[in-house]
Amino acid sequence: MTLASRLAVVALASLLATGTAFAQTAAPAAKTDAAATTDKKAPKEHSAESLECSKQADAKGLHGKERKKFRSDCIKTAKAGMAAPAAADKK
């Protein structure tokens, strides 16, 4: 065997040996639907006052800052209205 053929065999063997070192690893398993839903935040439960104020804002056709301000004032008024009878019962 000549020197050139020996070098060719060594080079080929080293390429085959190092090829596995650079091989891609397996992709991680995809999350199942159950696991994906537990990662997301659960939707908040809305109070009756909040839902009623949203309906009123929809009826008025409010959007953006006007809707936010209306709902804020509406919810405060509704909660204050609910607190007033409770305070009157304690007297």
mmCIF file of N, CA and C in Angstrom, residues 15-91:
data_model
loop_
_atom_site.group_PDB
_atom_site.id
_atom_site.type_symbol
_atom_site.label_atom_id
_atom_site.label_comp_id
_atom_site.label_asym_id
_atom_site.label_seq_id
_atom_site.Cartn_x
_atom_site.Cartn_y
_atom_site.Cartn_z
ATOM 1 N N LEU A 15 -13.372 10.803 8.822
ATOM 2 C CA LEU A 15 -14.626 11.458 8.445
ATOM 3 C C LEU A 15 -15.827 10.649 8.915
ATOM 4 N N LEU A 16 -15.758 9.344 8.770
ATOM 5 C CA LEU A 16 -16.863 8.508 9.218
ATOM 6 C C LEU A 16 -17.008 8.535 10.737
ATOM 7 N N ALA A 17 -15.904 8.564 11.442
ATOM 8 C CA ALA A 17 -15.937 8.563 12.901
ATOM 9 C C ALA A 17 -16.452 9.888 13.455
ATOM 10 N N THR A 18 -16.048 11.002 12.844
ATOM 11 C CA THR A 18 -16.482 12.305 13.346
ATOM 12 C C THR A 18 -17.862 12.690 12.842
ATOM 13 N N GLY A 19 -18.354 12.028 11.838
ATOM 14 C CA GLY A 19 -19.690 12.337 11.311
ATOM 15 C C GLY A 19 -20.768 12.135 12.357
ATOM 16 N N THR A 20 -20.627 11.112 13.188
ATOM 17 C CA THR A 20 -21.628 10.879 14.221
ATOM 18 C C THR A 20 -21.549 11.918 15.324
ATOM 19 N N ALA A 21 -20.391 12.509 15.534
ATOM 20 C CA ALA A 21 -20.254 13.529 16.566
ATOM 21 C C ALA A 21 -20.996 14.803 16.180
ATOM 22 N N PHE A 22 -21.091 15.067 14.880
ATOM 23 C CA PHE A 22 -21.766 16.272 14.422
ATOM 24 C C PHE A 22 -23.207 16.033 13.987
ATOM 25 N N ALA A 23 -23.704 14.859 14.200
ATOM 26 C CA ALA A 23 -25.074 14.553 13.814
ATOM 27 C C ALA A 23 -26.043 15.339 14.683
ATOM 28 N N GLN A 24 -27.181 15.662 14.118
ATOM 29 C CA GLN A 24 -28.188 16.404 14.866
ATOM 30 C C GLN A 24 -28.845 15.496 15.889
ATOM 31 N N THR A 25 -29.183 16.093 17.011
ATOM 32 C CA THR A 25 -29.899 15.334 18.029
ATOM 33 C C THR A 25 -31.369 15.294 17.669
ATOM 34 N N ALA A 26 -32.094 14.382 18.268
ATOM 35 C CA ALA A 26 -33.522 14.261 17.998
ATOM 36 C C ALA A 26 -34.242 15.495 18.517
ATOM 37 N N ALA A 27 -35.274 15.875 17.820
ATOM 38 C CA ALA A 27 -36.064 17.030 18.229
ATOM 39 C C ALA A 27 -36.809 16.693 19.520
ATOM 40 N N PRO A 28 -36.975 17.676 20.406
ATOM 41 C CA PRO A 28 -37.711 17.405 21.640
ATOM 42 C C PRO A 28 -39.163 17.074 21.320
ATOM 43 N N ALA A 29 -39.745 16.252 22.138
ATOM 44 C CA ALA A 29 -41.137 15.841 21.914
ATOM 45 C C ALA A 29 -42.049 17.054 22.050
ATOM 46 N N ALA A 30 -43.030 17.132 21.186
ATOM 47 C CA ALA A 30 -43.981 18.236 21.230
ATOM 48 C C ALA A 30 -44.887 18.081 22.445
ATOM 49 N N LYS A 31 -45.284 19.218 22.994
ATOM 50 C CA LYS A 31 -46.175 19.172 24.148
ATOM 51 C C LYS A 31 -47.549 18.671 23.728
ATOM 52 N N THR A 32 -48.162 17.945 24.600
ATOM 53 C CA THR A 32 -49.514 17.475 24.321
ATOM 54 C C THR A 32 -50.493 18.609 24.574
ATOM 55 N N ASP A 33 -51.713 18.460 24.105
ATOM 56 C CA ASP A 33 -52.714 19.501 24.292
ATOM 57 C C ASP A 33 -53.003 19.738 25.769
ATOM 58 N N ALA A 34 -52.994 18.679 26.565
ATOM 59 C CA ALA A 34 -53.263 18.838 28.001
ATOM 60 C C ALA A 34 -52.164 19.649 28.662
ATOM 61 N N ALA A 35 -50.931 19.404 28.295
ATOM 62 C CA ALA A 35 -49.822 20.147 28.882
ATOM 63 C C ALA A 35 -49.845 21.600 28.419
ATOM 64 N N ALA A 36 -50.220 21.833 27.190
ATOM 65 C CA ALA A 36 -50.255 23.195 26.665
ATOM 66 C C ALA A 36 -51.347 24.015 27.351
ATOM 67 N N THR A 37 -52.474 23.397 27.657
ATOM 68 C CA THR A 37 -53.559 24.152 28.289
ATOM 69 C C THR A 37 -53.259 24.451 29.746
ATOM 70 N N THR A 38 -52.481 23.627 30.421
ATOM 71 C CA THR A 38 -52.155 23.911 31.811
ATOM 72 C C THR A 38 -51.129 25.022 31.915
ATOM 73 N N ASP A 39 -50.339 25.259 30.869
ATOM 74 C CA ASP A 39 -49.347 26.325 30.892
ATOM 75 C C ASP A 39 -49.999 27.692 30.774
ATOM 76 N N LYS A 40 -51.116 27.781 30.090
ATOM 77 C CA LYS A 40 -51.790 29.056 29.889
ATOM 78 C C LYS A 40 -52.527 29.454 31.158
ATOM 79 N N LYS A 41 -52.680 30.742 31.345
ATOM 80 C CA LYS A 41 -53.417 31.231 32.506
ATOM 81 C C LYS A 41 -54.904 30.944 32.322
ATOM 82 N N ALA A 42 -55.544 30.591 33.403
ATOM 83 C CA ALA A 42 -56.981 30.352 33.361
ATOM 84 C C ALA A 42 -57.683 31.701 33.219
ATOM 85 N N PRO A 43 -58.760 31.756 32.444
ATOM 86 C CA PRO A 43 -59.468 33.030 32.293
ATOM 87 C C PRO A 43 -60.086 33.454 33.616
ATOM 88 N N LYS A 44 -60.103 34.752 33.855
ATOM 89 C CA LYS A 44 -60.660 35.277 35.100
ATOM 90 C C LYS A 44 -62.178 35.171 35.073
ATOM 91 N N GLU A 45 -62.728 34.938 36.244
ATOM 92 C CA GLU A 45 -64.174 34.980 36.393
ATOM 93 C C GLU A 45 -64.567 36.450 36.546
ATOM 94 N N HIS A 46 -65.545 36.893 35.769
ATOM 95 C CA HIS A 46 -65.981 38.280 35.826
ATOM 96 C C HIS A 46 -67.174 38.389 36.762
ATOM 97 N N SER A 47 -67.217 39.474 37.509
ATOM 98 C CA SER A 47 -68.317 39.685 38.439
ATOM 99 C C SER A 47 -69.575 40.067 37.680
ATOM 100 N N ALA A 48 -70.692 39.960 38.370
ATOM 101 C CA ALA A 48 -71.972 40.316 37.756
ATOM 102 C C ALA A 48 -71.985 41.796 37.386
ATOM 103 N N GLU A 49 -71.371 42.623 38.251
ATOM 104 C CA GLU A 49 -71.317 44.065 37.968
ATOM 105 C C GLU A 49 -70.526 44.333 36.689
ATOM 106 N N SER A 50 -69.411 43.648 36.545
ATOM 107 C CA SER A 50 -68.558 43.829 35.379
ATOM 108 C C SER A 50 -69.285 43.447 34.099
ATOM 109 N N LEU A 51 -69.991 42.320 34.144
ATOM 110 C CA LEU A 51 -70.718 41.867 32.957
ATOM 111 C C LEU A 51 -71.847 42.827 32.599
ATOM 112 N N GLU A 52 -72.562 43.308 33.610
ATOM 113 C CA GLU A 52 -73.665 44.240 33.360
ATOM 114 C C GLU A 52 -73.141 45.554 32.788
ATOM 115 N N CYS A 53 -72.033 46.041 33.331
ATOM 116 C CA CYS A 53 -71.462 47.294 32.818
ATOM 117 C C CYS A 53 -70.948 47.121 31.387
ATOM 118 N N SER A 54 -70.424 45.954 31.065
ATOM 119 C CA SER A 54 -69.980 45.686 29.694
ATOM 120 C C SER A 54 -71.161 45.695 28.738
ATOM 121 N N LYS A 55 -72.278 45.121 29.161
ATOM 122 C CA LYS A 55 -73.487 45.120 28.326
ATOM 123 C C LYS A 55 -73.963 46.547 28.085
ATOM 124 N N GLN A 56 -73.932 47.376 29.132
ATOM 125 C CA GLN A 56 -74.351 48.767 28.981
ATOM 126 C C GLN A 56 -73.416 49.524 28.034
ATOM 127 N N ALA A 57 -72.111 49.266 28.150
ATOM 128 C CA ALA A 57 -71.136 49.929 27.272
ATOM 129 C C ALA A 57 -71.345 49.485 25.824
ATOM 130 N N ASP A 58 -71.670 48.197 25.617
ATOM 131 C CA ASP A 58 -71.959 47.703 24.270
ATOM 132 C C ASP A 58 -73.194 48.394 23.709
ATOM 133 N N ALA A 59 -74.227 48.551 24.535
ATOM 134 C CA ALA A 59 -75.469 49.185 24.089
ATOM 135 C C ALA A 59 -75.225 50.636 23.682
ATOM 136 N N LYS A 60 -74.312 51.306 24.372
ATOM 137 C CA LYS A 60 -73.997 52.697 24.042
ATOM 138 C C LYS A 60 -73.000 52.803 22.894
ATOM 139 N N GLY A 61 -72.391 51.685 22.508
ATOM 140 C CA GLY A 61 -71.420 51.688 21.416
ATOM 141 C C GLY A 61 -70.095 52.319 21.793
ATOM 142 N N LEU A 62 -69.706 52.193 23.048
ATOM 143 C CA LEU A 62 -68.455 52.803 23.508
ATOM 144 C C LEU A 62 -67.264 51.925 23.164
ATOM 145 N N HIS A 63 -66.142 52.582 22.843
ATOM 146 C CA HIS A 63 -64.903 51.875 22.517
ATOM 147 C C HIS A 63 -63.724 52.641 23.118
ATOM 148 N N GLY A 64 -62.635 51.921 23.339
ATOM 149 C CA GLY A 64 -61.385 52.546 23.757
ATOM 150 C C GLY A 64 -61.442 53.159 25.138
ATOM 151 N N LYS A 65 -60.896 54.362 25.245
ATOM 152 C CA LYS A 65 -60.783 55.033 26.547
ATOM 153 C C LYS A 65 -62.154 55.358 27.135
ATOM 154 N N GLU A 66 -63.108 55.730 26.282
ATOM 155 C CA GLU A 66 -64.444 56.051 26.780
ATOM 156 C C GLU A 66 -65.090 54.831 27.425
ATOM 157 N N ARG A 67 -64.911 53.662 26.778
ATOM 158 C CA ARG A 67 -65.483 52.425 27.315
ATOM 159 C C ARG A 67 -64.827 52.070 28.655
ATOM 160 N N LYS A 68 -63.508 52.200 28.716
ATOM 161 C CA LYS A 68 -62.785 51.870 29.937
ATOM 162 C C LYS A 68 -63.228 52.772 31.088
ATOM 163 N N LYS A 69 -63.352 54.073 30.818
ATOM 164 C CA LYS A 69 -63.779 55.018 31.855
ATOM 165 C C LYS A 69 -65.210 54.729 32.276
ATOM 166 N N PHE A 70 -66.099 54.484 31.313
ATOM 167 C CA PHE A 70 -67.495 54.186 31.639
ATOM 168 C C PHE A 70 -67.601 52.942 32.508
ATOM 169 N N ARG A 71 -66.884 51.867 32.116
ATOM 170 C CA ARG A 71 -66.950 50.617 32.881
ATOM 171 C C ARG A 71 -66.387 50.800 34.291
ATOM 172 N N SER A 72 -65.302 51.549 34.418
ATOM 173 C CA SER A 72 -64.708 51.806 35.726
ATOM 174 C C SER A 72 -65.698 52.519 36.644
ATOM 175 N N ASP A 73 -66.306 53.589 36.132
ATOM 176 C CA ASP A 73 -67.286 54.339 36.923
ATOM 177 C C ASP A 73 -68.506 53.486 37.236
ATOM 178 N N CYS A 74 -68.957 52.723 36.267
ATOM 179 C CA CYS A 74 -70.134 51.878 36.431
ATOM 180 C C CYS A 74 -69.905 50.813 37.510
ATOM 181 N N ILE A 75 -68.756 50.176 37.475
ATOM 182 C CA ILE A 75 -68.449 49.119 38.452
ATOM 183 C C ILE A 75 -68.329 49.715 39.846
ATOM 184 N N LYS A 76 -67.688 50.899 39.959
ATOM 185 C CA LYS A 76 -67.576 51.556 41.266
ATOM 186 C C LYS A 76 -68.960 51.888 41.821
ATOM 187 N N THR A 77 -69.832 52.409 40.955
ATOM 188 C CA THR A 77 -71.182 52.765 41.375
ATOM 189 C C THR A 77 -71.962 51.524 41.788
ATOM 190 N N ALA A 78 -71.829 50.445 41.019
ATOM 191 C CA ALA A 78 -72.554 49.212 41.323
ATOM 192 C C ALA A 78 -72.077 48.607 42.636
ATOM 193 N N LYS A 79 -70.778 48.618 42.881
ATOM 194 C CA LYS A 79 -70.245 48.064 44.142
ATOM 195 C C LYS A 79 -70.631 48.951 45.319
ATOM 196 N N ALA A 80 -70.645 50.274 45.122
ATOM 197 C CA ALA A 80 -71.056 51.187 46.193
ATOM 198 C C ALA A 80 -72.539 50.987 46.493
ATOM 199 N N GLY A 81 -73.326 50.748 45.468
ATOM 200 C CA GLY A 81 -74.753 50.488 45.639
ATOM 201 C C GLY A 81 -75.004 49.192 46.394
ATOM 202 N N MET A 82 -74.146 48.192 46.182
ATOM 203 C CA MET A 82 -74.286 46.922 46.874
ATOM 204 C C MET A 82 -73.825 47.048 48.328
ATOM 205 N N ALA A 83 -72.826 47.905 48.585
ATOM 206 C CA ALA A 83 -72.285 48.068 49.920
ATOM 207 C C ALA A 83 -73.230 48.890 50.808
ATOM 208 N N ALA A 84 -73.968 49.841 50.225
ATOM 209 C CA ALA A 84 -74.853 50.697 50.999
ATOM 210 C C ALA A 84 -75.964 49.902 51.706
ATOM 211 N N PRO A 85 -76.674 48.973 51.044
ATOM 212 C CA PRO A 85 -77.695 48.210 51.742
ATOM 213 C C PRO A 85 -77.090 47.328 52.832
ATOM 214 N N ALA A 86 -75.912 46.813 52.623
ATOM 215 C CA ALA A 86 -75.268 45.961 53.619
ATOM 216 C C ALA A 86 -74.927 46.796 54.851
ATOM 217 N N ALA A 87 -74.488 48.021 54.657
ATOM 218 C CA ALA A 87 -74.165 48.895 55.788
ATOM 219 C C ALA A 87 -75.437 49.308 56.525
ATOM 220 N N ALA A 88 -76.524 49.512 55.804
ATOM 221 C CA ALA A 88 -77.791 49.886 56.425
ATOM 222 C C ALA A 88 -78.327 48.743 57.273
ATOM 223 N N ASP A 89 -78.085 47.500 56.904
ATOM 224 C CA ASP A 89 -78.557 46.347 57.671
ATOM 225 C C ASP A 89 -77.843 46.241 59.009
ATOM 226 N N LYS A 90 -76.606 46.717 59.095
ATOM 227 C CA LYS A 90 -75.812 46.587 60.304
ATOM 228 C C LYS A 90 -76.238 47.594 61.366
ATOM 229 N N LYS A 91 -76.893 48.672 60.972
ATOM 230 C CA LYS A 91 -77.269 49.722 61.923
ATOM 231 C C LYS A 91 -78.428 49.312 62.777
#
